[in-house]
mmCIF file of C-alpha atoms in Angstrom:
data_model
loop_
_atom_site.group_PDB
_atom_site.id
_atom_site.type_symbol
_atom_site.label_atom_id
_atom_site.label_comp_id
_atom_site.label_asym_id
_atom_site.label_seq_id
_atom_site.Cartn_x
_atom_site.Cartn_y
_atom_site.Cartn_z
ATOM 1 C CA MET A 712 11.508 -3.487 -22.842
ATOM 2 C CA ALA A 713 12.680 0.154 -23.104
ATOM 3 C CA ALA A 714 15.816 1.145 -21.445
ATOM 4 C CA GLY A 715 15.042 3.125 -18.272
ATOM 5 C CA LEU A 716 11.153 2.101 -18.021
ATOM 6 C CA LEU A 717 11.495 -0.619 -15.421
ATOM 7 C CA PRO A 718 12.799 0.751 -12.271
ATOM 8 C CA PRO A 719 16.098 -0.892 -10.903
ATOM 9 C CA VAL A 720 14.754 -4.593 -9.210
ATOM 10 C CA PRO A 721 16.249 -4.414 -5.830
ATOM 11 C CA ARG A 722 17.511 -7.521 -4.253
ATOM 12 C CA GLU A 723 15.585 -9.225 -1.460
ATOM 13 C CA LEU A 724 17.562 -8.656 2.269
ATOM 14 C CA PRO A 725 17.561 -11.283 4.685
ATOM 15 C CA ALA A 726 15.562 -8.865 6.927
ATOM 16 C CA LEU A 727 12.261 -9.059 4.100
ATOM 17 C CA THR A 728 12.898 -13.003 3.915
ATOM 18 C CA ASP A 729 12.501 -12.920 7.552
ATOM 19 C CA LEU A 730 9.161 -10.930 7.301
ATOM 20 C CA ARG A 731 8.233 -13.371 4.697
ATOM 21 C CA LEU A 732 9.053 -16.393 6.376
ATOM 22 C CA GLU A 733 7.252 -15.041 9.679
ATOM 23 C CA VAL A 734 3.926 -14.315 7.585
ATOM 24 C CA ARG A 735 4.148 -17.626 5.692
ATOM 25 C CA GLY A 736 4.515 -19.269 8.953
ATOM 26 C CA PHE A 737 1.553 -17.893 10.533
ATOM 27 C CA LEU A 738 -0.704 -18.225 7.259
ATOM 28 C CA ALA A 739 0.132 -22.106 7.491
ATOM 29 C CA ASP A 740 -1.158 -22.179 10.809
ATOM 30 C CA GLN A 741 -4.390 -20.492 9.956
ATOM 31 C CA VAL A 742 -5.078 -23.126 7.277
ATOM 32 C CA ARG A 743 -4.425 -26.279 9.564
ATOM 33 C CA GLU A 744 -6.566 -24.696 12.316
ATOM 34 C CA GLY A 745 -9.317 -24.010 9.647
ATOM 35 C CA ALA A 746 -9.189 -20.257 9.758
ATOM 36 C CA PHE A 747 -9.854 -20.228 6.085
ATOM 37 C CA GLU A 748 -9.900 -22.064 2.944
ATOM 38 C CA PRO A 749 -7.516 -21.143 0.588
ATOM 39 C CA HIS A 750 -9.265 -19.673 -2.807
ATOM 40 C CA VAL A 751 -8.288 -17.593 -5.893
ATOM 41 C CA ASP A 752 -8.967 -14.364 -6.607
ATOM 42 C CA THR A 753 -9.409 -13.552 -2.601
ATOM 43 C CA TRP A 754 -8.916 -9.634 -2.528
ATOM 44 C CA LEU A 755 -11.884 -9.010 -4.396
ATOM 45 C CA THR A 756 -14.077 -12.392 -3.374
ATOM 46 C CA ARG A 757 -13.362 -13.399 0.185
ATOM 47 C CA TRP A 758 -14.549 -10.796 2.897
ATOM 48 C CA ASP A 759 -13.353 -12.019 6.710
ATOM 49 C CA ARG A 760 -13.091 -8.697 9.249
ATOM 50 C CA GLY A 761 -11.771 -11.278 12.057
ATOM 51 C CA PHE A 762 -8.805 -11.974 9.901
ATOM 52 C CA THR A 763 -8.231 -8.219 8.650
ATOM 53 C CA ARG A 764 -8.526 -7.607 12.459
ATOM 54 C CA GLU A 765 -5.860 -9.788 13.795
ATOM 55 C CA LEU A 766 -3.160 -8.421 10.658
ATOM 56 C CA GLY A 767 -3.641 -5.571 11.850
ATOM 57 C CA ARG A 768 -3.197 -6.584 15.693
ATOM 58 C CA ARG A 769 -0.137 -8.094 14.158
ATOM 59 C CA GLY A 770 0.946 -4.962 12.593
ATOM 60 C CA TRP A 771 0.551 -6.292 8.795
ATOM 61 C CA LEU A 772 -1.811 -3.616 7.691
ATOM 62 C CA GLY A 773 -1.126 -0.158 7.320
ATOM 63 C CA MET A 774 2.668 -0.958 6.925
ATOM 64 C CA VAL A 775 3.617 2.235 5.434
ATOM 65 C CA ILE A 776 1.387 4.533 7.279
ATOM 66 C CA PRO A 777 3.302 6.804 10.089
ATOM 67 C CA GLU A 778 3.173 6.145 13.774
ATOM 68 C CA ARG A 779 2.023 9.264 14.684
ATOM 69 C CA TYR A 780 -1.051 8.299 12.411
ATOM 70 C CA GLY A 781 -1.478 4.474 13.673
ATOM 71 C CA GLY A 782 0.555 2.634 11.623
ATOM 72 C CA ARG A 783 3.743 0.522 11.389
ATOM 73 C CA GLY A 784 5.914 3.557 9.475
ATOM 74 C CA ARG A 785 7.393 0.207 7.571
ATOM 75 C CA THR A 786 8.406 0.293 3.998
ATOM 76 C CA TYR A 787 6.692 -0.507 0.549
ATOM 77 C CA LEU A 788 9.121 -2.941 -0.053
ATOM 78 C CA GLU A 789 7.712 -4.798 3.310
ATOM 79 C CA ARG A 790 4.257 -4.271 2.619
ATOM 80 C CA PHE A 791 4.846 -5.991 -0.826
ATOM 81 C CA VAL A 792 6.106 -8.930 1.060
ATOM 82 C CA VAL A 793 2.997 -9.025 3.232
ATOM 83 C CA THR A 794 0.951 -8.439 0.912
ATOM 84 C CA GLU A 795 2.498 -11.365 -1.710
ATOM 85 C CA GLU A 796 2.441 -13.690 0.929
ATOM 86 C CA LEU A 797 -0.969 -13.388 1.758
ATOM 87 C CA LEU A 798 -2.654 -13.678 -2.175
ATOM 88 C CA VAL A 799 0.117 -16.817 -2.418
ATOM 89 C CA ALA A 800 -1.924 -18.504 0.425
ATOM 90 C CA GLY A 801 -4.856 -17.382 -1.061
ATOM 91 C CA ALA A 802 -6.130 -16.195 2.229
ATOM 92 C CA PRO A 803 -9.476 -13.819 2.746
ATOM 93 C CA VAL A 804 -7.969 -9.773 2.414
ATOM 94 C CA ALA A 805 -10.934 -8.314 0.410
ATOM 95 C CA ALA A 806 -12.173 -6.538 3.559
ATOM 96 C CA HIS A 807 -9.141 -4.232 4.235
ATOM 97 C CA TRP A 808 -7.749 -4.510 0.509
ATOM 98 C CA ILE A 809 -8.793 -1.129 -1.011
ATOM 99 C CA ALA A 810 -8.197 0.678 2.111
ATOM 100 C CA GLU A 811 -4.944 -0.499 3.101
ATOM 101 C CA ARG A 812 -3.790 -0.715 -0.645
ATOM 102 C CA GLN A 813 -4.718 2.974 -2.070
ATOM 103 C CA ILE A 814 -7.076 4.786 0.003
ATOM 104 C CA GLY A 815 -4.140 5.054 3.099
ATOM 105 C CA PRO A 816 -0.960 6.357 0.753
ATOM 106 C CA SER A 817 -3.867 8.729 -0.512
ATOM 107 C CA LEU A 818 -4.840 10.237 2.418
ATOM 108 C CA LEU A 819 -1.281 10.616 3.375
ATOM 109 C CA THR A 820 -0.515 12.342 0.333
ATOM 110 C CA TYR A 821 -3.455 14.696 -0.339
ATOM 111 C CA GLY A 822 -5.427 14.794 2.855
ATOM 112 C CA THR A 823 -5.924 17.491 5.731
ATOM 113 C CA GLU A 824 -4.031 16.700 8.965
ATOM 114 C CA GLU A 825 -7.770 15.999 10.578
ATOM 115 C CA GLN A 826 -8.355 13.301 7.687
ATOM 116 C CA LYS A 827 -5.474 11.704 8.515
ATOM 117 C CA GLN A 828 -6.200 11.709 12.211
ATOM 118 C CA ALA A 829 -10.206 10.442 11.206
ATOM 119 C CA PHE A 830 -9.367 7.692 8.924
ATOM 120 C CA LEU A 831 -5.581 6.333 9.042
ATOM 121 C CA PRO A 832 -5.775 4.530 12.474
ATOM 122 C CA ALA A 833 -8.944 3.169 12.117
ATOM 123 C CA ILE A 834 -7.312 1.469 8.512
ATOM 124 C CA SER A 835 -4.457 0.449 10.287
ATOM 125 C CA ARG A 836 -6.315 -2.040 12.851
ATOM 126 C CA GLY A 837 -8.234 -3.113 9.964
ATOM 127 C CA GLU A 838 -11.837 -1.714 11.693
ATOM 128 C CA LEU A 839 -12.583 0.535 8.643
ATOM 129 C CA VAL A 840 -13.668 -0.525 5.097
ATOM 130 C CA PHE A 841 -13.226 1.621 1.801
ATOM 131 C CA GLY A 842 -14.334 1.208 -1.720
ATOM 132 C CA ILE A 843 -13.624 3.261 -4.771
ATOM 133 C CA GLY A 844 -16.412 5.310 -6.738
ATOM 134 C CA MET A 845 -14.610 6.077 -9.753
ATOM 135 C CA SER A 846 -16.258 4.199 -12.829
ATOM 136 C CA GLU A 847 -19.876 5.294 -13.827
ATOM 137 C CA PRO A 848 -22.217 3.683 -16.398
ATOM 138 C CA ASP A 849 -21.527 4.328 -20.170
ATOM 139 C CA SER A 850 -18.038 5.669 -19.270
ATOM 140 C CA GLY A 851 -16.018 2.311 -19.219
ATOM 141 C CA SER A 852 -12.032 3.335 -18.650
ATOM 142 C CA ASP A 853 -12.684 6.721 -19.858
ATOM 143 C CA LEU A 854 -13.209 8.555 -16.069
ATOM 144 C CA ALA A 855 -12.689 12.116 -17.861
ATOM 145 C CA SER A 856 -16.508 11.486 -18.917
ATOM 146 C CA VAL A 857 -17.912 11.045 -15.407
ATOM 147 C CA ARG A 858 -21.186 13.021 -14.944
ATOM 148 C CA THR A 859 -21.299 12.555 -10.811
ATOM 149 C CA ARG A 860 -21.768 16.124 -10.007
ATOM 150 C CA ALA A 861 -20.985 17.725 -6.741
ATOM 151 C CA ASP A 862 -22.737 21.341 -6.147
ATOM 152 C CA ARG A 863 -22.165 23.613 -3.848
ATOM 153 C CA VAL A 864 -23.951 24.272 -1.182
ATOM 154 C CA ASP A 865 -23.783 26.202 2.447
ATOM 155 C CA GLY A 866 -20.964 24.179 4.253
ATOM 156 C CA GLY A 867 -20.007 21.670 1.623
ATOM 157 C CA TRP A 868 -21.451 19.927 -1.361
ATOM 158 C CA ARG A 869 -24.563 17.751 -2.724
ATOM 159 C CA LEU A 870 -23.048 15.012 -4.937
ATOM 160 C CA THR A 871 -25.579 13.081 -7.620
ATOM 161 C CA GLY A 872 -24.645 10.557 -9.963
ATOM 162 C CA THR A 873 -23.975 6.785 -9.876
ATOM 163 C CA LYS A 874 -20.984 4.687 -9.719
ATOM 164 C CA VAL A 875 -21.208 0.979 -10.701
ATOM 165 C CA TRP A 876 -18.682 -1.859 -10.437
ATOM 166 C CA THR A 877 -17.824 -0.607 -6.734
ATOM 167 C CA SER A 878 -16.365 -3.533 -5.129
ATOM 168 C CA GLY A 879 -17.678 -3.986 -1.886
ATOM 169 C CA ALA A 880 -19.410 -1.120 -1.177
ATOM 170 C CA HIS A 881 -22.236 -2.954 0.379
ATOM 171 C CA GLU A 882 -19.697 -3.942 3.283
ATOM 172 C CA ALA A 883 -17.996 -0.828 3.152
ATOM 173 C CA ASP A 884 -18.009 2.330 5.104
ATOM 174 C CA ALA A 885 -16.972 4.594 3.041
ATOM 175 C CA PHE A 886 -15.305 5.554 0.043
ATOM 176 C CA PHE A 887 -13.579 8.296 -2.327
ATOM 177 C CA ALA A 888 -15.710 9.314 -5.310
ATOM 178 C CA LEU A 889 -14.664 11.187 -7.932
ATOM 179 C CA ALA A 890 -17.221 14.188 -9.137
ATOM 180 C CA ARG A 891 -17.398 16.987 -11.517
ATOM 181 C CA THR A 892 -17.324 20.267 -9.501
ATOM 182 C CA GLU A 893 -16.616 22.701 -13.128
ATOM 183 C CA PRO A 894 -18.860 21.897 -15.915
ATOM 184 C CA LEU A 895 -17.100 19.970 -18.484
ATOM 185 C CA ASP A 896 -14.577 21.346 -21.176
ATOM 186 C CA PRO A 897 -14.973 19.639 -23.873
ATOM 187 C CA VAL A 898 -11.047 20.990 -24.653
ATOM 188 C CA ARG A 899 -9.975 20.534 -21.335
ATOM 189 C CA ARG A 900 -11.945 16.903 -20.138
ATOM 190 C CA HIS A 901 -9.431 16.439 -17.303
ATOM 191 C CA ASP A 902 -10.010 19.630 -15.350
ATOM 192 C CA GLY A 903 -12.757 20.246 -13.259
ATOM 193 C CA LEU A 904 -12.698 17.035 -11.179
ATOM 194 C CA SER A 905 -12.571 16.945 -7.695
ATOM 195 C CA GLN A 906 -12.541 13.970 -4.777
ATOM 196 C CA PHE A 907 -14.720 13.610 -2.066
ATOM 197 C CA ILE A 908 -14.936 11.484 0.866
ATOM 198 C CA VAL A 909 -18.565 10.041 1.007
ATOM 199 C CA ASP A 910 -19.937 8.020 4.252
ATOM 200 C CA LEU A 911 -21.427 4.866 2.443
ATOM 201 C CA ARG A 912 -23.856 4.173 5.480
ATOM 202 C CA GLY A 913 -25.688 8.244 4.782
ATOM 203 C CA PRO A 914 -29.244 8.525 3.724
ATOM 204 C CA ASP A 915 -29.080 9.854 0.577
ATOM 205 C CA VAL A 916 -26.853 6.791 -0.810
ATOM 206 C CA HIS A 917 -28.731 3.665 -1.944
ATOM 207 C CA ILE A 918 -26.457 0.768 -2.988
ATOM 208 C CA ARG A 919 -28.077 -1.863 -4.812
ATOM 209 C CA PRO A 920 -25.852 -5.171 -5.859
ATOM 210 C CA ILE A 921 -24.737 -6.758 -9.056
ATOM 211 C CA VAL A 922 -24.818 -10.326 -9.126
ATOM 212 C CA SER A 923 -22.308 -12.302 -11.197
ATOM 213 C CA MET A 924 -22.978 -15.279 -13.367
ATOM 214 C CA ASN A 925 -22.227 -17.606 -10.177
ATOM 215 C CA GLY A 926 -24.848 -15.713 -7.969
ATOM 216 C CA ASP A 927 -21.649 -14.607 -6.277
ATOM 217 C CA HIS A 928 -22.410 -10.529 -5.028
ATOM 218 C CA HIS A 929 -19.031 -8.648 -4.942
ATOM 219 C CA PHE A 930 -20.070 -5.330 -7.532
ATOM 220 C CA ASN A 931 -22.472 -2.869 -6.411
ATOM 221 C CA GLU A 932 -24.170 0.154 -8.116
ATOM 222 C CA VAL A 933 -24.129 3.397 -5.786
ATOM 223 C CA HIS A 934 -26.715 5.884 -6.041
ATOM 224 C CA LEU A 935 -25.678 9.460 -4.784
ATOM 225 C CA ASP A 936 -29.200 11.175 -4.287
ATOM 226 C CA GLY A 937 -27.893 14.606 -3.691
ATOM 227 C CA VAL A 938 -25.858 13.262 -0.958
ATOM 228 C CA PHE A 939 -24.012 16.003 1.567
ATOM 229 C CA VAL A 940 -20.320 16.118 1.845
ATOM 230 C CA PRO A 941 -19.145 19.095 4.509
ATOM 231 C CA ASP A 942 -15.771 20.928 3.085
ATOM 232 C CA ASP A 943 -13.624 18.919 5.438
ATOM 233 C CA ARG A 944 -14.160 15.772 3.493
ATOM 234 C CA VAL A 945 -12.790 17.298 0.400
ATOM 235 C CA LEU A 946 -9.895 15.025 -0.715
ATOM 236 C CA GLY A 947 -6.871 17.095 -1.593
ATOM 237 C CA ARG A 948 -7.380 20.196 -3.987
ATOM 238 C CA LEU A 949 -10.380 21.186 -5.761
ATOM 239 C CA GLY A 950 -10.279 20.311 -9.639
ATOM 240 C CA ALA A 951 -7.278 18.790 -8.568
ATOM 241 C CA GLY A 952 -9.205 14.679 -8.820
ATOM 242 C CA TRP A 953 -7.851 13.902 -12.530
ATOM 243 C CA ALA A 954 -4.208 14.291 -11.129
ATOM 244 C CA GLN A 955 -5.122 13.230 -7.974
ATOM 245 C CA VAL A 956 -6.773 9.668 -9.459
ATOM 246 C CA THR A 957 -4.198 9.069 -11.491
ATOM 247 C CA SER A 958 -1.609 8.772 -9.083
ATOM 248 C CA GLU A 959 -3.645 6.489 -6.544
ATOM 249 C CA LEU A 960 -4.322 4.068 -9.670
ATOM 250 C CA ALA A 961 -0.041 3.326 -9.120
ATOM 251 C CA PHE A 962 -1.182 1.749 -5.962
ATOM 252 C CA GLU A 963 -4.206 0.024 -7.572
ATOM 253 C CA ARG A 964 -2.236 -1.227 -10.959
ATOM 254 C CA SER A 965 1.402 -2.415 -9.829
ATOM 255 C CA GLY A 966 0.739 -4.509 -6.849
ATOM 256 C CA PRO A 967 0.795 -8.455 -6.463
ATOM 257 C CA GLU A 968 -2.779 -8.699 -6.932
ATOM 258 C CA ARG A 969 -2.547 -8.070 -10.558
ATOM 259 C CA VAL A 970 -0.529 -11.118 -10.898
ATOM 260 C CA LEU A 971 -1.685 -13.191 -8.381
ATOM 261 C CA SER A 972 -5.497 -13.865 -8.268
ATOM 262 C CA THR A 973 -5.042 -17.016 -9.717
ATOM 263 C CA TYR A 974 -1.885 -18.733 -7.862
ATOM 264 C CA GLN A 975 -3.378 -21.534 -6.123
ATOM 265 C CA LEU A 976 -4.836 -22.489 -9.250
ATOM 266 C CA LEU A 977 -1.457 -22.713 -10.516
ATOM 267 C CA ALA A 978 0.059 -24.343 -7.554
ATOM 268 C CA SER A 979 -2.844 -27.196 -7.241
ATOM 269 C CA ALA A 980 -1.992 -27.806 -11.205
ATOM 270 C CA ALA A 981 1.628 -28.265 -9.975
ATOM 271 C CA GLN A 982 1.065 -30.798 -6.992
ATOM 272 C CA ALA A 983 -1.276 -32.653 -9.215
ATOM 273 C CA MET A 984 1.396 -33.192 -11.738
ATOM 274 C CA ASP A 985 3.982 -34.065 -9.124
ATOM 275 C CA ASP A 986 1.462 -36.336 -7.409
ATOM 276 C CA GLY A 987 1.033 -38.102 -11.254
ATOM 277 C CA ARG A 988 -2.945 -37.092 -11.370
ATOM 278 C CA LEU A 989 -1.990 -34.884 -14.393
ATOM 279 C CA PRO A 990 0.377 -35.546 -16.975
ATOM 280 C CA LEU A 991 3.508 -33.775 -16.965
ATOM 281 C CA ASP A 992 3.577 -30.512 -19.173
ATOM 282 C CA GLU A 993 6.301 -27.828 -20.204
ATOM 283 C CA GLY A 994 3.254 -25.120 -20.538
ATOM 284 C CA LEU A 995 3.668 -25.481 -16.467
ATOM 285 C CA GLY A 996 7.179 -24.411 -16.604
ATOM 286 C CA ARG A 997 6.451 -21.418 -18.692
ATOM 287 C CA LEU A 998 3.674 -19.929 -16.532
ATOM 288 C CA VAL A 999 5.576 -20.295 -14.098
ATOM 289 C CA ALA A 1000 8.743 -18.257 -15.220
ATOM 290 C CA ARG A 1001 6.039 -15.627 -16.129
ATOM 291 C CA VAL A 1002 4.661 -15.139 -12.459
ATOM 292 C CA ALA A 1003 8.410 -15.173 -11.579
ATOM 293 C CA GLY A 1004 9.375 -12.270 -13.822
ATOM 294 C CA LEU A 1005 6.197 -10.318 -12.838
ATOM 295 C CA HIS A 1006 7.030 -10.498 -9.257
ATOM 296 C CA GLN A 1007 10.141 -8.713 -9.976
ATOM 297 C CA MET A 1008 8.844 -5.729 -11.775
ATOM 298 C CA SER A 1009 6.194 -5.688 -9.079
ATOM 299 C CA PHE A 1010 8.690 -5.967 -6.570
ATOM 300 C CA ALA A 1011 10.327 -2.763 -8.582
ATOM 301 C CA VAL A 1012 7.688 -0.702 -8.704
ATOM 302 C CA SER A 1013 7.129 -0.840 -4.983
ATOM 303 C CA HIS A 1014 10.960 0.003 -4.558
ATOM 304 C CA ALA A 1015 10.022 3.232 -6.933
ATOM 305 C CA LEU A 1016 7.330 4.146 -4.767
ATOM 306 C CA GLU A 1017 9.080 4.161 -1.438
ATOM 307 C CA ALA A 1018 11.650 6.525 -2.934
ATOM 308 C CA HIS A 1019 8.919 8.778 -4.512
ATOM 309 C CA GLU A 1020 9.548 8.028 -7.971
ATOM 310 C CA PRO A 1021 6.947 8.175 -10.940
ATOM 311 C CA ALA A 1022 5.920 4.235 -11.607
ATOM 312 C CA ASP A 1023 2.303 4.534 -13.325
ATOM 313 C CA THR A 1024 3.672 3.733 -16.917
ATOM 314 C CA THR A 1025 5.781 0.881 -15.354
ATOM 315 C CA ALA A 1026 2.018 -0.014 -13.245
ATOM 316 C CA ALA A 1027 0.400 0.020 -16.525
ATOM 317 C CA ILE A 1028 2.606 -2.382 -17.771
ATOM 318 C CA VAL A 1029 2.638 -4.699 -14.731
ATOM 319 C CA LYS A 1030 -1.074 -4.867 -14.761
ATOM 320 C CA VAL A 1031 -1.567 -5.489 -18.202
ATOM 321 C CA LEU A 1032 0.821 -8.385 -18.184
ATOM 322 C CA GLY A 1033 -0.151 -9.723 -15.023
ATOM 323 C CA THR A 1034 -3.729 -9.907 -15.470
ATOM 324 C CA THR A 1035 -3.464 -11.432 -18.820
ATOM 325 C CA THR A 1036 -1.267 -14.287 -17.020
ATOM 326 C CA GLU A 1037 -3.840 -14.574 -14.522
ATOM 327 C CA GLY A 1038 -6.217 -15.536 -17.034
ATOM 328 C CA ASP A 1039 -3.774 -17.181 -19.072
ATOM 329 C CA ILE A 1040 -3.579 -19.807 -16.019
ATOM 330 C CA ALA A 1041 -6.662 -20.299 -15.858
ATOM 331 C CA ASP A 1042 -7.082 -21.249 -19.351
ATOM 332 C CA TYR A 1043 -3.952 -23.385 -19.231
ATOM 333 C CA VAL A 1044 -5.332 -25.779 -16.144
ATOM 334 C CA ASP A 1045 -8.710 -25.904 -18.025
ATOM 335 C CA GLY A 1046 -7.044 -27.355 -20.868
ATOM 336 C CA LEU A 1047 -5.146 -29.803 -18.954
ATOM 337 C CA THR A 1048 -8.147 -30.943 -16.864
ATOM 338 C CA ALA A 1049 -9.923 -31.857 -20.335
ATOM 339 C CA SER A 1050 -8.359 -34.928 -20.120
ATOM 340 C CA GLY A 1051 -10.473 -36.203 -17.586
ATOM 341 C CA TRP A 1052 -6.918 -37.601 -15.893
ATOM 342 C CA VAL A 1053 -7.262 -35.448 -12.468
ATOM 343 C CA GLN A 1054 -9.868 -36.441 -10.017
ATOM 344 C CA ASP A 1055 -9.891 -33.435 -7.116
ATOM 345 C CA ASP A 1056 -12.300 -31.452 -6.212
ATOM 346 C CA GLU A 1057 -10.131 -28.821 -4.282
ATOM 347 C CA LEU A 1058 -8.637 -28.157 -7.822
ATOM 348 C CA TYR A 1059 -11.688 -28.137 -9.332
ATOM 349 C CA THR A 1060 -13.586 -25.962 -7.469
ATOM 350 C CA LEU A 1061 -10.285 -23.995 -7.802
ATOM 351 C CA LEU A 1062 -10.723 -23.925 -11.551
ATOM 352 C CA HIS A 1063 -14.244 -23.317 -11.829
ATOM 353 C CA ALA A 1064 -14.030 -20.007 -9.455
ATOM 354 C CA ALA A 1065 -11.077 -18.929 -11.866
ATOM 355 C CA ILE A 1066 -12.637 -19.007 -15.564
ATOM 356 C CA LEU A 1067 -15.987 -17.562 -13.749
ATOM 357 C CA GLN A 1068 -13.802 -14.367 -12.358
ATOM 358 C CA ARG A 1069 -11.799 -14.624 -15.256
ATOM 359 C CA PRO A 1070 -13.384 -11.890 -17.550
ATOM 360 C CA GLY A 1071 -13.282 -9.671 -14.875
ATOM 361 C CA PHE A 1072 -9.442 -9.690 -14.513
ATOM 362 C CA THR A 1073 -8.252 -7.542 -17.542
ATOM 363 C CA LEU A 1074 -11.174 -5.360 -16.540
ATOM 364 C CA ARG A 1075 -10.795 -3.715 -13.302
ATOM 365 C CA GLY A 1076 -8.830 -1.103 -12.668
ATOM 366 C CA GLY A 1077 -9.003 0.047 -16.265
ATOM 367 C CA THR A 1078 -9.211 -2.122 -19.534
ATOM 368 C CA ASN A 1079 -5.892 -3.441 -20.562
ATOM 369 C CA GLU A 1080 -6.867 -1.913 -24.005
ATOM 370 C CA ILE A 1081 -7.077 1.439 -22.532
ATOM 371 C CA LEU A 1082 -3.728 0.930 -20.414
ATOM 372 C CA ARG A 1083 -1.869 -0.169 -23.567
ATOM 373 C CA GLY A 1084 -2.386 3.470 -24.590
ATOM 374 C CA VAL A 1085 -1.180 4.474 -21.344
ATOM 375 C CA ILE A 1086 2.107 2.709 -21.676
ATOM 376 C CA ALA A 1087 1.802 3.766 -25.591
ATOM 377 C CA ARG A 1088 1.926 7.882 -23.761
ATOM 378 C CA GLY A 1089 4.747 6.762 -21.319
ATOM 379 C CA LEU A 1090 6.903 5.674 -23.966
ATOM 380 C CA GLY A 1091 6.517 8.738 -26.376
ATOM 381 C CA MET A 1092 4.696 6.841 -28.890
ATOM 382 C CA ARG A 1093 1.557 8.990 -28.740
#
């Protein structure tokens, strides 16, 4: 990796380790009590508003939000430790994930004082569910091609268009919508985009489910049929939507959820080897080493965010390497179990879910093909 591309990797200080052990102990108790069953890809597929509110009560949501906005005023590294432990345990965290991961930091950076007071305390309590309205039909990862438009009207804007692959929109209270406030300029395609805070419970919002092959419902189409958004729900500066979205994506792409979606499956396979239900195989060690290295990289990005340093390129690298590893874990365990050695319903349940979710790992948050272009630009190669 090019010198200077990866931010310095800090050492985990004793206070962080103490926090990690506190969260780990709480989660172990929750599993023993039957509060949740560990699973894969839980930040997308497992919703439990009660569990989310309990995390808020314990101060493990809104950790980087200042206390004056209802948050905890803690560091990105502390937040990293908490979110990593939640993912490793396979806990049901989808209800708060998007709001806590990127909506909160974006509001802190671009929101008005009124917007911060309106949304951040409820996010920190785990009471407000958010989605993201970026992707559109026929646009793929090319966000500059969005066709949702925002037309000026008295007191605000009318939004018309369709967003797709909107995770959790059927459960969410609101989302950030990227829309055109100026006609597309073919030469300067990134100009004229703005972000809006849209109430998903409004009468002109129509949410249609996208059902996966296994019958699960995580994704949605969101049709905005002239939805009115008042001026006080414009996020940031008009026309600056592209810069805002790209900075927001550093939070979306670099976190441990881009590495640990199939961690429970890897851990279950390791236990099966230890018990003699799967043959010993050196491939396990290679995957564990990859996960360990990605932990360090993701931790370094959190350190950069804490220091307000740019991390877009490194975040893209973490996302590409991490989501590839998640898929490789599914493929590896699938190959091991093909021998028929193991008889373990839990392992097969995790494997089945991981295989079904696998195609989405390298798509969501920006396809890996597009992100390789982002990385190339970051390295000065294009």
